[in-house]
């Protein structure tokens, strides 16, 4: 994500850094109310920001205190309503400055991860999908146990409440709510972080020589079925250009297509996986 970080640094002066930094504890925890359980697929950041803007100020205050038990940083002190308004304004600025310009590519990668997990569930079952999220997540068939440093430790019943799995670019392993009162949620590191804002894939040089850099990058990142539109968003190219690359790779037997509703999804064939892994046979390797 180095390219994205460079862009953000250039816009640093547009951010309310004191408030944003104060929302993160020394242990990198954040208030639970700022990480709500995802809503329906059509929910936008504006919807979630509006929900935060009308949230009971005392609930936000309690959530902030949970990550700062020794006392709040100065930017988060004051009347609860004033603190809430300050947080809403800071987060709105962060969204506009840092995430909104890159959101189509981010969203495409997140959706691809969800599709990948769904494929694991369909082919191997829920246990395989859950244990694939991270080596830090244990499961004995009845209990999930994230082996992570989030404090405090507690038990929370999932029955009747459901468990939501949330892919994220902003964690390297797993996180979960700070209290048992919040909805059971596990946030895990999204696959395909090479497609994060401003990043480029680094396919094997021999693969670049064989099919060209752009197609090699597309193939390198296409580790789960993805639509033409999503590929275009991830690489900053037109849908027609993305379609041309995808069709060429499909015609060569490197990609295959499946349908999901009205969308045509492209995914690697066994040959495609071998090429990316550098394990294909023959003198090319």
XYZ file of N, CA and C in Angstrom:
855
model
N 0.814 -1.203 0.000
C 0.000 0.000 0.000
C 0.857 1.265 0.000
N 2.112 1.141 -0.399
C 3.023 2.273 -0.312
C 2.566 3.438 -1.184
N 2.008 3.151 -2.365
C 1.540 4.226 -3.234
C 0.412 5.012 -2.596
N -0.511 4.291 -1.960
C -1.623 4.943 -1.283
C -1.118 5.774 -0.111
N -0.188 5.232 0.666
C 0.343 5.973 1.805
C 1.031 7.262 1.360
N 1.729 7.198 0.227
C 2.381 8.407 -0.285
C 1.338 9.467 -0.638
N 0.229 9.041 -1.243
C -0.838 9.982 -1.586
C -1.430 10.608 -0.330
N -1.670 9.777 0.687
C -2.273 10.268 1.926
C -1.355 11.280 2.610
N -0.057 11.009 2.601
C 0.873 11.947 3.241
C 0.796 13.326 2.582
N 0.583 13.343 1.277
C 0.481 14.620 0.567
C -0.758 15.401 0.998
N -1.774 14.699 1.502
C -3.031 15.347 1.895
C -3.155 15.448 3.408
N -2.048 15.249 4.091
C -2.037 15.177 5.556
C -2.677 16.402 6.189
N -2.442 17.581 5.642
C -2.931 18.814 6.242
C -4.450 18.922 6.201
N -5.107 18.126 5.346
C -6.563 18.179 5.242
C -7.247 17.320 6.305
N -6.472 16.576 7.087
C -7.034 15.644 8.064
C -6.970 16.215 9.487
N -7.944 15.821 10.291
C -7.905 16.155 11.717
C -7.136 15.038 12.411
N -5.821 15.068 12.269
C -4.972 13.992 12.775
C -5.076 13.825 14.287
N -5.129 14.892 15.092
C -5.219 14.686 16.548
C -6.422 13.840 16.963
N -7.589 14.106 16.381
C -8.779 13.328 16.730
C -8.663 11.903 16.213
N -8.238 11.753 14.957
C -8.128 10.417 14.373
C -7.127 9.555 15.136
N -5.993 10.140 15.494
C -4.981 9.385 16.236
C -5.469 9.036 17.632
N -6.239 9.938 18.251
C -6.728 9.695 19.606
C -7.736 8.555 19.655
N -8.383 8.253 18.534
C -9.358 7.163 18.495
C -8.700 5.792 18.535
N -7.387 5.747 18.392
C -6.651 4.480 18.391
C -5.854 4.388 19.686
N -6.020 3.293 20.391
C -5.308 3.118 21.657
C -3.853 2.753 21.399
N -2.984 2.819 22.424
C -1.588 2.390 22.240
C -1.475 0.953 21.746
N -2.489 0.128 22.032
C -2.483 -1.260 21.561
C -3.183 -1.433 20.227
N -3.514 -0.304 19.570
C -4.162 -0.284 18.263
C -5.606 -0.782 18.297
N -6.272 -0.629 19.442
C -7.705 -0.894 19.516
C -8.460 0.376 19.148
N -9.692 0.205 18.652
C -10.547 1.340 18.318
C -11.926 1.123 18.933
N -12.675 2.192 19.198
C -14.003 2.048 19.819
C -14.923 1.154 18.983
N -15.641 0.265 19.662
C -16.510 -0.679 18.961
C -17.555 0.016 18.095
N -18.088 1.135 18.553
C -19.164 1.780 17.793
C -18.667 2.330 16.454
N -17.352 2.444 16.293
C -16.808 2.893 15.012
C -16.584 1.721 14.065
N -16.873 0.518 14.527
C -16.732 -0.684 13.692
C -18.051 -1.464 13.711
N -19.136 -0.862 13.215
C -20.440 -1.520 13.310
C -20.521 -2.766 12.437
N -21.397 -3.676 12.817
C -21.647 -4.852 11.982
C -22.129 -4.365 10.614
N -21.564 -4.889 9.525
C -21.959 -4.423 8.193
C -23.462 -4.563 7.955
N -24.033 -3.545 7.303
C -25.443 -3.572 6.975
C -25.677 -4.235 5.631
N -26.848 -4.040 5.034
C -27.133 -4.602 3.713
C -26.113 -4.144 2.676
N -26.030 -4.878 1.576
C -24.989 -4.596 0.580
C -25.074 -3.190 0.005
N -26.244 -2.559 0.055
C -26.381 -1.211 -0.491
C -26.013 -0.112 0.479
N -25.625 -0.479 1.700
C -25.267 0.523 2.702
C -24.009 1.273 2.270
N -24.030 2.594 2.368
C -22.884 3.422 1.984
C -22.196 3.975 3.223
N -21.011 4.550 3.002
C -20.320 5.175 4.122
C -21.130 6.352 4.647
N -21.818 7.055 3.761
C -22.655 8.176 4.197
C -23.756 7.698 5.137
N -24.310 6.513 4.846
C -25.341 5.951 5.733
C -24.765 5.680 7.118
N -23.583 5.085 7.159
C -22.982 4.747 8.444
C -22.540 6.001 9.198
N -22.087 7.004 8.445
C -21.692 8.255 9.095
C -22.910 8.950 9.697
N -24.042 8.880 8.987
C -25.262 9.480 9.514
C -25.720 8.768 10.778
N -25.565 7.441 10.797
C -25.923 6.686 12.005
C -25.049 7.103 13.180
N -23.767 7.353 12.915
C -22.869 7.805 13.972
C -23.241 9.206 14.438
N -23.698 10.044 13.507
C -24.031 11.430 13.836
C -25.226 11.537 14.776
N -26.098 10.525 14.780
C -27.268 10.558 15.656
C -27.143 9.541 16.800
N -25.979 8.927 16.928
C -25.753 7.961 18.001
C -25.824 8.654 19.358
N -26.335 7.938 20.339
C -26.353 8.459 21.708
C -24.923 8.836 22.101
N -24.653 10.098 22.390
C -23.283 10.526 22.708
C -22.672 9.754 23.876
N -23.510 9.348 24.832
C -22.986 8.607 25.982
C -22.508 7.217 25.572
N -23.154 6.627 24.562
C -22.706 5.311 24.089
C -21.337 5.417 23.440
N -21.129 6.481 22.650
C -19.806 6.687 22.061
C -18.778 6.919 23.158
N -19.142 7.709 24.161
C -18.213 7.995 25.263
C -17.794 6.702 25.964
N -18.756 5.806 26.205
C -18.448 4.533 26.862
C -17.508 3.694 26.003
N -17.752 3.709 24.695
C -16.922 2.934 23.780
C -15.504 3.493 23.720
N -15.363 4.805 23.772
C -14.038 5.423 23.780
C -13.300 5.091 25.079
N -14.016 5.156 26.195
C -13.389 4.860 27.482
C -12.896 3.416 27.544
N -13.562 2.506 26.837
C -13.159 1.096 26.866
C -11.773 0.890 26.268
N -11.385 1.732 25.303
C -10.053 1.583 24.697
C -9.032 2.515 25.333
N -9.487 3.401 26.222
C -8.571 4.302 26.945
C -8.866 4.229 28.443
N -8.685 3.054 29.065
C -9.033 2.918 30.493
C -8.222 3.823 31.408
N -7.063 4.246 30.974
C -6.233 5.112 31.817
C -6.593 6.588 31.658
N -7.538 6.876 30.784
C -7.917 8.263 30.554
C -7.858 8.630 29.088
N -8.790 9.461 28.669
C -8.867 9.827 27.258
C -7.773 10.814 26.863
N -7.312 10.724 25.614
C -6.428 11.775 25.089
C -7.188 13.096 25.016
N -6.465 14.186 25.050
C -7.073 15.522 25.086
C -8.080 15.775 23.961
N -7.828 15.348 22.703
C -8.787 15.656 21.637
C -10.159 15.009 21.814
N -10.281 14.039 22.733
C -11.552 13.349 22.929
C -12.201 13.704 24.265
N -11.714 14.754 24.888
C -12.316 15.205 26.144
C -13.342 16.293 25.869
N -14.299 16.404 26.783
C -15.328 17.432 26.630
C -16.714 16.841 26.737
N -17.733 17.650 26.435
C -19.105 17.167 26.492
C -19.304 16.043 25.481
N -20.011 14.976 25.851
C -20.190 13.844 24.942
C -20.713 14.238 23.564
N -21.661 15.161 23.503
C -22.198 15.562 22.203
C -21.134 16.264 21.362
N -20.319 17.098 21.990
C -19.260 17.793 21.260
C -18.217 16.798 20.746
N -17.890 15.810 21.587
C -16.918 14.792 21.175
C -17.459 14.009 19.986
N -18.733 13.625 20.061
C -19.333 12.888 18.943
C -19.257 13.689 17.656
N -19.622 14.961 17.709
C -19.603 15.791 16.496
C -18.187 15.940 15.946
N -17.211 16.043 16.857
C -15.812 16.154 16.454
C -15.361 14.878 15.740
N -15.759 13.728 16.262
C -15.389 12.445 15.667
C -16.040 12.291 14.297
N -17.302 12.638 14.174
C -18.002 12.533 12.887
C -17.305 13.382 11.834
N -16.963 14.604 12.186
C -16.305 15.507 11.233
C -14.942 14.964 10.819
N -14.181 14.451 11.784
C -12.847 13.910 11.479
C -12.941 12.695 10.568
N -13.891 11.803 10.838
C -14.020 10.603 10.029
C -14.546 10.909 8.636
N -15.421 11.877 8.519
C -15.900 12.288 7.194
C -14.742 12.825 6.363
N -13.874 13.605 6.985
C -12.712 14.128 6.275
C -11.754 13.032 5.861
N -11.567 12.057 6.743
C -10.676 10.936 6.418
C -11.220 10.153 5.233
N -12.517 9.899 5.229
C -13.143 9.170 4.116
C -12.929 9.915 2.795
N -13.265 11.196 2.769
C -13.159 11.973 1.529
C -11.723 12.045 1.028
N -10.796 12.189 1.953
C -9.403 12.423 1.579
C -8.653 11.143 1.246
N -8.872 10.109 2.020
C -8.011 8.926 1.941
C -8.647 7.712 1.271
N -9.933 7.510 1.447
C -10.544 6.262 0.992
C -11.469 6.414 -0.208
N -12.260 7.466 -0.235
C -13.252 7.590 -1.308
C -12.642 7.551 -2.706
N -11.502 8.210 -2.950
C -10.939 8.151 -4.313
C -10.543 6.746 -4.740
N -10.239 5.874 -3.781
C -9.786 4.515 -4.085
C -10.861 3.463 -3.812
N -12.050 3.885 -3.420
C -13.039 2.939 -2.965
C -13.436 1.889 -4.014
N -13.608 2.236 -5.309
C -13.982 1.180 -6.265
C -13.008 0.000 -6.272
N -11.698 0.280 -6.226
C -10.712 -0.806 -6.215
C -10.742 -1.565 -4.897
N -10.883 -0.848 -3.794
C -10.972 -1.502 -2.496
C -12.198 -2.404 -2.424
N -13.315 -1.874 -2.855
C -14.571 -2.630 -2.791
C -14.493 -3.884 -3.653
N -13.880 -3.777 -4.819
C -13.752 -4.945 -5.690
C -12.946 -6.044 -5.019
N -11.878 -5.671 -4.329
C -11.047 -6.660 -3.651
C -11.794 -7.299 -2.486
N -12.540 -6.500 -1.735
C -13.317 -7.030 -0.626
C -14.391 -7.993 -1.118
N -15.074 -7.621 -2.210
C -16.104 -8.507 -2.758
C -15.500 -9.807 -3.276
N -14.317 -9.705 -3.871
C -13.656 -10.917 -4.357
C -13.319 -11.848 -3.196
N -12.903 -11.282 -2.077
C -12.596 -12.104 -0.906
C -13.848 -12.812 -0.401
N -14.961 -12.084 -0.357
C -16.220 -12.686 0.097
C -16.618 -13.832 -0.830
N -16.441 -13.627 -2.141
C -16.734 -14.693 -3.084
C -15.851 -15.912 -2.867
N -14.595 -15.670 -2.564
C -13.651 -16.763 -2.308
C -14.073 -17.566 -1.075
N -14.452 -16.878 -0.006
C -14.876 -17.584 1.208
C -16.156 -18.371 0.937
N -17.054 -17.792 0.125
C -18.274 -18.509 -0.211
C -17.990 -19.792 -0.976
N -16.982 -19.745 -1.842
C -16.594 -20.945 -2.594
C -16.067 -22.026 -1.645
N -15.266 -21.624 -0.658
C -14.751 -22.592 0.314
C -15.906 -23.247 1.077
N -16.889 -22.440 1.486
C -18.041 -22.993 2.208
C -18.778 -24.009 1.341
N -19.000 -23.654 0.061
C -19.746 -24.540 -0.832
C -19.002 -25.846 -1.091
N -17.681 -25.770 -1.203
C -16.905 -26.951 -1.583
C -16.387 -27.757 -0.389
N -16.118 -27.074 0.739
C -15.458 -27.770 1.854
C -16.159 -27.598 3.203
N -17.161 -26.720 3.271
C -17.890 -26.545 4.517
C -17.440 -25.346 5.334
N -18.267 -25.004 6.333
C -18.019 -23.815 7.143
C -16.727 -23.916 7.943
N -16.431 -25.087 8.470
C -15.218 -25.226 9.279
C -13.986 -24.834 8.470
N -13.904 -25.304 7.223
C -12.751 -24.982 6.390
C -12.681 -23.486 6.119
N -13.834 -22.854 5.898
C -13.847 -21.414 5.630
C -13.359 -20.630 6.841
N -13.813 -20.995 8.018
C -13.430 -20.267 9.226
C -11.950 -20.461 9.542
N -11.487 -21.697 9.474
C -10.077 -21.940 9.816
C -9.123 -21.386 8.759
N -9.648 -21.058 7.561
C -8.795 -20.467 6.529
C -8.531 -18.988 6.766
N -9.263 -18.377 7.675
C -9.137 -16.933 7.880
C -7.781 -16.561 8.461
N -7.285 -17.374 9.401
C -6.022 -17.053 10.046
C -5.568 -18.232 10.896
N -4.254 -18.460 10.975
C -3.746 -19.487 11.898
C -4.051 -19.149 13.359
N -4.416 -17.895 13.628
C -4.697 -17.470 14.997
C -6.117 -17.801 15.438
N -6.921 -18.363 14.545
C -8.306 -18.666 14.870
C -8.478 -20.161 15.081
N -8.751 -20.554 16.319
C -8.968 -21.958 16.623
C -10.448 -22.281 16.674
N -10.807 -23.523 16.353
C -12.199 -23.957 16.403
C -12.250 -25.432 16.762
N -12.957 -25.768 17.839
C -13.062 -27.169 18.257
C -14.384 -27.799 17.843
N -15.130 -27.124 16.981
C -16.418 -27.622 16.521
C -17.586 -26.939 17.196
N -17.378 -26.385 18.372
C -18.445 -25.678 19.090
C -18.014 -24.283 19.543
N -16.717 -24.045 19.611
C -16.221 -22.761 20.121
C -15.113 -22.223 19.235
N -15.266 -20.939 18.880
C -14.210 -20.226 18.158
C -13.340 -19.521 19.184
N -12.035 -19.584 18.992
C -11.123 -18.939 19.936
C -10.047 -18.177 19.181
N -10.248 -16.848 18.994
C -9.183 -16.042 18.380
C -8.018 -15.888 19.338
N -6.862 -16.343 18.940
C -5.671 -16.248 19.800
C -4.930 -14.958 19.455
N -5.479 -13.849 19.946
C -4.934 -12.528 19.620
C -4.839 -11.697 20.890
N -4.238 -10.507 20.753
C -3.905 -9.703 21.930
C -5.001 -8.730 22.342
N -6.172 -8.766 21.681
C -7.243 -7.831 22.039
C -7.652 -8.056 23.496
N -7.764 -6.963 24.247
C -8.165 -7.032 25.655
C -9.477 -6.256 25.832
N -10.317 -6.607 26.804
C -10.175 -7.778 27.674
C -10.682 -9.037 26.984
N -10.354 -10.199 27.557
C -10.846 -11.460 27.023
C -12.225 -11.749 27.608
N -13.112 -12.296 26.804
C -14.458 -12.615 27.264
C -15.042 -13.692 26.356
N -16.148 -14.275 26.793
C -16.881 -15.238 25.983
C -18.207 -14.617 25.575
N -18.628 -14.884 24.330
C -19.868 -14.329 23.812
C -20.597 -15.407 23.029
N -21.861 -15.638 23.352
C -22.643 -16.661 22.666
C -23.046 -16.172 21.280
N -22.857 -17.025 20.296
C -23.210 -16.699 18.917
C -24.635 -17.142 18.599
N -25.105 -18.205 19.247
C -26.435 -18.754 18.971
C -27.509 -17.679 19.115
N -28.335 -17.548 18.079
C -29.401 -16.566 18.093
C -28.968 -15.170 17.709
N -27.660 -14.929 17.619
C -27.154 -13.598 17.280
C -26.416 -13.605 15.950
N -25.854 -14.763 15.611
C -25.109 -14.855 14.359
C -23.689 -14.349 14.520
N -22.819 -14.824 13.670
C -21.423 -14.387 13.631
C -21.143 -13.817 12.255
N -20.634 -12.600 12.214
C -20.319 -11.945 10.943
C -18.802 -11.912 10.761
N -18.345 -12.327 9.584
C -16.928 -12.292 9.230
C -16.707 -11.113 8.290
N -15.767 -10.244 8.628
C -15.574 -8.990 7.899
C -14.148 -8.901 7.376
N -13.946 -8.903 6.047
C -12.598 -8.707 5.510
C -12.170 -7.255 5.648
N -10.888 -7.028 5.879
C -10.401 -5.664 6.086
C -8.984 -5.510 5.543
N -8.688 -4.325 5.023
C -7.335 -3.978 4.612
C -6.497 -3.509 5.801
N -7.150 -3.209 6.919
C -6.477 -2.510 7.999
C -6.264 -3.377 9.232
N -6.070 -4.659 9.012
C -5.621 -5.550 10.074
C -4.680 -6.566 9.452
N -3.697 -6.983 10.205
C -2.746 -7.968 9.690
C -3.094 -9.377 10.129
N -4.058 -9.502 11.063
C -4.432 -10.835 11.517
C -5.924 -10.871 11.805
N -6.320 -10.800 13.068
C -7.723 -10.825 13.463
C -7.987 -9.745 14.498
N -9.220 -9.228 14.504
C -9.686 -8.386 15.600
C -11.143 -8.754 15.871
N -11.635 -8.347 17.028
C -13.033 -8.577 17.370
C -13.478 -7.470 18.318
N -14.783 -7.360 18.616
C -15.239 -6.295 19.517
C -14.547 -6.342 20.877
N -14.566 -5.201 21.548
C -13.919 -5.096 22.853
C -14.790 -5.654 23.969
N -16.119 -5.731 23.755
C -17.019 -6.175 24.813
C -17.983 -7.229 24.289
N -18.508 -8.030 25.200
C -19.460 -9.079 24.842
C -20.817 -8.506 24.457
N -21.060 -7.228 24.752
C -22.349 -6.628 24.419
C -22.496 -6.359 22.915
N -21.383 -6.215 22.225
C -21.447 -5.964 20.787
C -21.765 -7.254 20.025
N -22.294 -7.112 18.822
C -22.618 -8.274 18.002
C -21.360 -9.084 17.703
N -21.437 -10.419 17.773
C -20.257 -11.246 17.491
C -19.726 -10.998 16.078
N -18.500 -10.556 15.992
C -17.891 -10.196 14.711
C -16.409 -10.542 14.759
N -15.902 -11.073 13.661
C -14.466 -11.283 13.523
C -14.005 -10.546 12.275
N -13.069 -9.635 12.448
C -12.483 -8.892 11.335
C -11.150 -9.552 10.994
N -10.956 -9.897 9.732
C -9.754 -10.617 9.330
C -9.090 -9.924 8.147
N -7.840 -10.261 7.904
C -7.087 -9.639 6.818
C -7.590 -10.140 5.471
N -7.966 -9.212 4.599
C -8.484 -9.565 3.281
C -7.397 -10.206 2.427
N -7.801 -11.158 1.608
C -6.880 -11.688 0.601
C -6.676 -10.624 -0.470
N -5.571 -10.756 -1.212
C -5.366 -9.839 -2.331
C -4.974 -8.453 -1.896
N -4.244 -8.327 -0.780
C -3.835 -6.990 -0.351
C -2.859 -6.352 -1.321
N -2.327 -7.151 -2.270
C -1.513 -6.536 -3.321
C -2.342 -5.615 -4.174
N -3.675 -5.776 -4.110
C -4.558 -4.905 -4.881
C -5.025 -3.716 -4.070
N -4.425 -3.494 -2.916
C -4.780 -2.355 -2.094
C -4.450 -1.063 -2.829
N -4.951 0.076 -2.314
C -4.771 1.333 -3.035
C -3.335 1.607 -3.434
N -3.153 1.834 -4.706
C -1.843 2.230 -5.212
C -0.855 1.113 -5.382
N -1.224 -0.110 -4.987
C -0.270 -1.214 -5.069
C -0.266 -1.844 -6.449
N 0.825 -2.472 -6.799
C 0.923 -3.237 -8.034
C 1.384 -4.639 -7.701
N 0.936 -5.575 -8.508
C 1.359 -6.951 -8.306
C 2.816 -7.111 -8.727
N 3.423 -8.167 -8.268
C 4.807 -8.459 -8.629
C 4.876 -9.888 -9.154
N 4.362 -10.117 -10.376
C 4.358 -11.473 -10.925
C 5.763 -11.923 -11.288
N 5.967 -13.233 -11.419
C 7.288 -13.743 -11.788
C 7.755 -13.140 -13.114
N 9.021 -12.733 -13.217
C 9.527 -12.131 -14.457
C 9.297 -13.012 -15.681
N 9.408 -14.326 -15.511
C 9.215 -15.212 -16.658
C 7.771 -15.159 -17.141
N 6.825 -14.946 -16.217
C 5.424 -14.828 -16.610
C 5.192 -13.524 -17.365
N 5.870 -12.464 -16.937
C 5.771 -11.184 -17.650
C 6.286 -11.327 -19.072
N 7.421 -12.034 -19.244
C 7.967 -12.232 -20.591
C 7.020 -13.055 -21.469
N 6.278 -13.943 -20.853
C 5.404 -14.826 -21.613
C 4.131 -14.133 -22.089
N 3.458 -13.381 -21.194
C 2.143 -12.836 -21.553
C 2.054 -11.323 -21.408
N 3.140 -10.661 -21.033
C 3.101 -9.209 -20.879
C 2.779 -8.813 -19.455
N 3.246 -7.608 -19.050
C 3.119 -7.216 -17.645
C 1.675 -7.052 -17.209
N 0.835 -6.362 -17.988
C -0.534 -6.116 -17.527
C -1.287 -7.422 -17.325
N -1.195 -8.326 -18.314
C -1.915 -9.593 -18.168
C -1.316 -10.444 -17.059
N -0.023 -10.354 -16.871
C 0.603 -11.097 -15.771
C 0.115 -10.566 -14.424
N -0.036 -9.237 -14.305
C -0.532 -8.657 -13.062
C -1.981 -9.044 -12.812
N -2.791 -9.016 -13.882
C -4.185 -9.427 -13.749
C -4.259 -10.874 -13.270
N -3.503 -11.744 -13.911
C -3.513 -13.157 -13.546
C -3.003 -13.360 -12.132
N -1.975 -12.597 -11.759
C -1.364 -12.750 -10.440
C -2.357 -12.425 -9.328
N -3.235 -11.447 -9.558
C -4.173 -11.022 -8.525
C -5.519 -11.736 -8.601
N -5.760 -12.450 -9.691
C -7.071 -13.046 -9.911
C -7.138 -14.424 -9.254
N -6.995 -14.449 -7.933
C -6.985 -15.732 -7.230
C -8.371 -16.189 -6.817
N -9.412 -15.427 -7.137
C -10.788 -15.863 -6.940
C -11.647 -15.202 -8.016
N -12.791 -15.811 -8.367
C -13.605 -15.300 -9.475
C -13.960 -13.829 -9.323
N -13.725 -13.061 -10.383
C -13.890 -11.611 -10.357
C -14.500 -11.148 -11.679
N -15.322 -10.118 -11.627
C -15.979 -9.611 -12.836
C -15.070 -8.657 -13.597
N -15.434 -8.414 -14.844
C -14.694 -7.466 -15.676
C -14.670 -6.080 -15.032
N -15.817 -5.665 -14.516
C -15.914 -4.341 -13.894
C -14.973 -4.219 -12.700
N -14.909 -5.268 -11.893
C -14.033 -5.235 -10.723
C -12.562 -5.216 -11.118
N -12.204 -5.970 -12.157
C -10.821 -5.965 -12.640
C -10.454 -4.571 -13.131
N -11.369 -3.941 -13.866
C -11.116 -2.589 -14.364
C -10.889 -1.619 -13.213
N -11.712 -1.735 -12.160
C -11.572 -0.839 -11.005
C -10.263 -1.067 -10.281
N -9.864 -2.326 -10.126
C -8.646 -2.642 -9.397
C -7.402 -2.147 -10.114
N -7.454 -2.108 -11.479
C -6.259 -1.747 -12.236
C -6.335 -0.346 -12.844
N -7.454 0.338 -12.643
C -7.581 1.689 -13.180
C -7.589 1.738 -14.693
N -8.216 0.737 -15.331
C -8.327 0.699 -16.786
C -9.802 0.652 -17.161
N -10.105 0.827 -18.426
C -11.494 0.815 -18.865
C -12.032 -0.615 -18.855
N -13.346 -0.793 -18.689
C -13.924 -2.143 -18.757
C -13.622 -2.850 -20.077
N -13.591 -2.111 -21.173
C -13.306 -2.752 -22.461
C -11.876 -3.276 -22.510
N -10.927 -2.520 -21.937
C -9.539 -2.991 -21.899
C -9.418 -4.208 -20.989
N -10.091 -4.164 -19.835
C -10.066 -5.312 -18.931
C -10.665 -6.535 -19.616
N -11.762 -6.333 -20.331
C -12.421 -7.442 -21.018
C -11.508 -8.072 -22.063
N -10.745 -7.235 -22.759
C -9.826 -7.754 -23.777
C -8.750 -8.641 -23.135
N -8.179 -8.187 -22.044
C -7.156 -8.989 -21.360
C -7.752 -10.301 -20.840
N -8.923 -10.228 -20.223
C -9.539 -11.411 -19.644
C -9.906 -12.438 -20.702
N -10.452 -11.970 -21.814
C -10.823 -12.896 -22.885
C -9.587 -13.575 -23.479
N -8.521 -12.823 -23.618
C -7.295 -13.413 -24.164
C -6.759 -14.506 -23.241
N -6.792 -14.245 -21.936
C -6.322 -15.243 -20.968
C -7.257 -16.452 -20.933
N -8.532 -16.192 -21.091
C -9.480 -17.310 -21.135
C -9.262 -18.162 -22.382
N -9.084 -17.512 -23.529
C -8.894 -18.243 -24.780
C -7.622 -19.094 -24.745
N -6.648 -18.681 -23.931
C -5.398 -19.434 -23.813
C -5.507 -20.564 -22.791
N -6.684 -20.701 -22.166
C -6.864 -21.764 -21.183
C -6.328 -21.426 -19.814
N -6.002 -20.144 -19.586
C -5.427 -19.724 -18.309
C -6.519 -19.295 -17.324
N -7.636 -18.790 -17.862
C -8.788 -18.411 -17.051
C -10.015 -19.202 -17.510
N -10.988 -19.281 -16.617
C -12.272 -19.868 -16.966
C -13.376 -18.940 -16.471
N -14.580 -19.095 -17.007
C -15.677 -18.214 -16.628
C -16.786 -19.001 -15.937
N -17.435 -18.326 -15.003
C -18.639 -18.836 -14.354
C -19.631 -17.692 -14.284
N -20.890 -17.995 -14.038
C -21.898 -16.948 -13.927
C -22.358 -16.817 -12.484
N -22.605 -15.578 -12.081
C -23.176 -15.280 -10.778
C -24.269 -14.245 -11.007
N -25.513 -14.716 -11.102
C -26.591 -13.802 -11.467
C -26.384 -13.312 -12.884
N -26.318 -12.010 -13.044
C -26.108 -11.422 -14.371
C -24.632 -11.209 -14.691
N -23.773 -11.485 -13.735
C -22.350 -11.217 -13.930
C -21.605 -12.452 -14.433
N -20.614 -12.208 -15.297
C -19.681 -13.240 -15.719
C -18.409 -13.054 -14.905
N -17.999 -14.099 -14.193
C -16.824 -14.022 -13.340
C -15.676 -14.809 -13.954
N -14.484 -14.235 -13.890
C -13.273 -14.883 -14.396
C -12.438 -15.378 -13.229
N -11.984 -16.623 -13.325
C -11.112 -17.190 -12.313
C -10.041 -18.041 -12.970
N -8.972 -18.301 -12.266
C -7.877 -19.090 -12.823
C -8.277 -20.551 -13.036
N -7.755 -21.141 -14.079
C -7.787 -22.587 -14.244
C -6.597 -23.175 -13.489
N -6.498 -24.510 -13.501
C -5.343 -25.143 -12.864
C -4.053 -24.662 -13.511
N -4.077 -24.489 -14.846
C -2.895 -23.973 -15.543
C -2.566 -22.562 -15.073
N -3.604 -21.740 -14.886
C -3.379 -20.383 -14.403
C -2.731 -20.355 -13.038
N -3.203 -21.228 -12.143
C -2.595 -21.308 -10.809
C -1.137 -21.756 -10.904
N -0.861 -22.707 -11.784
C 0.516 -23.196 -11.932
C 1.439 -22.100 -12.455
N 0.939 -21.318 -13.403
C 1.762 -20.248 -13.960
C 2.117 -19.210 -12.897
N 1.136 -18.850 -12.080
C 1.389 -17.863 -11.035
C 2.347 -18.421 -9.981
N 2.170 -19.677 -9.643
C 3.020 -20.303 -8.632
C 4.417 -20.590 -9.124
N 4.617 -20.515 -10.451
C 5.918 -20.813 -10.980
C 6.228 -22.302 -10.997
N 5.138 -23.128 -10.951
C 5.336 -24.567 -10.877
C 4.943 -25.282 -12.164
N 4.698 -24.496 -13.222
C 4.308 -25.136 -14.474
C 5.430 -25.946 -15.060
N 5.106 -26.972 -15.842
C 6.111 -27.842 -16.407
C 6.784 -27.208 -17.623
N 7.847 -27.832 -18.061
C 8.443 -27.457 -19.341
C 9.602 -26.484 -19.198
N 10.307 -26.217 -20.307
C 11.522 -25.412 -20.290
C 11.278 -23.948 -19.970
N 9.984 -23.476 -20.063
C 9.700 -22.080 -19.763
C 10.152 -21.754 -18.346
N 10.054 -22.687 -17.436
C 10.462 -22.450 -16.055
C 11.900 -22.881 -15.833
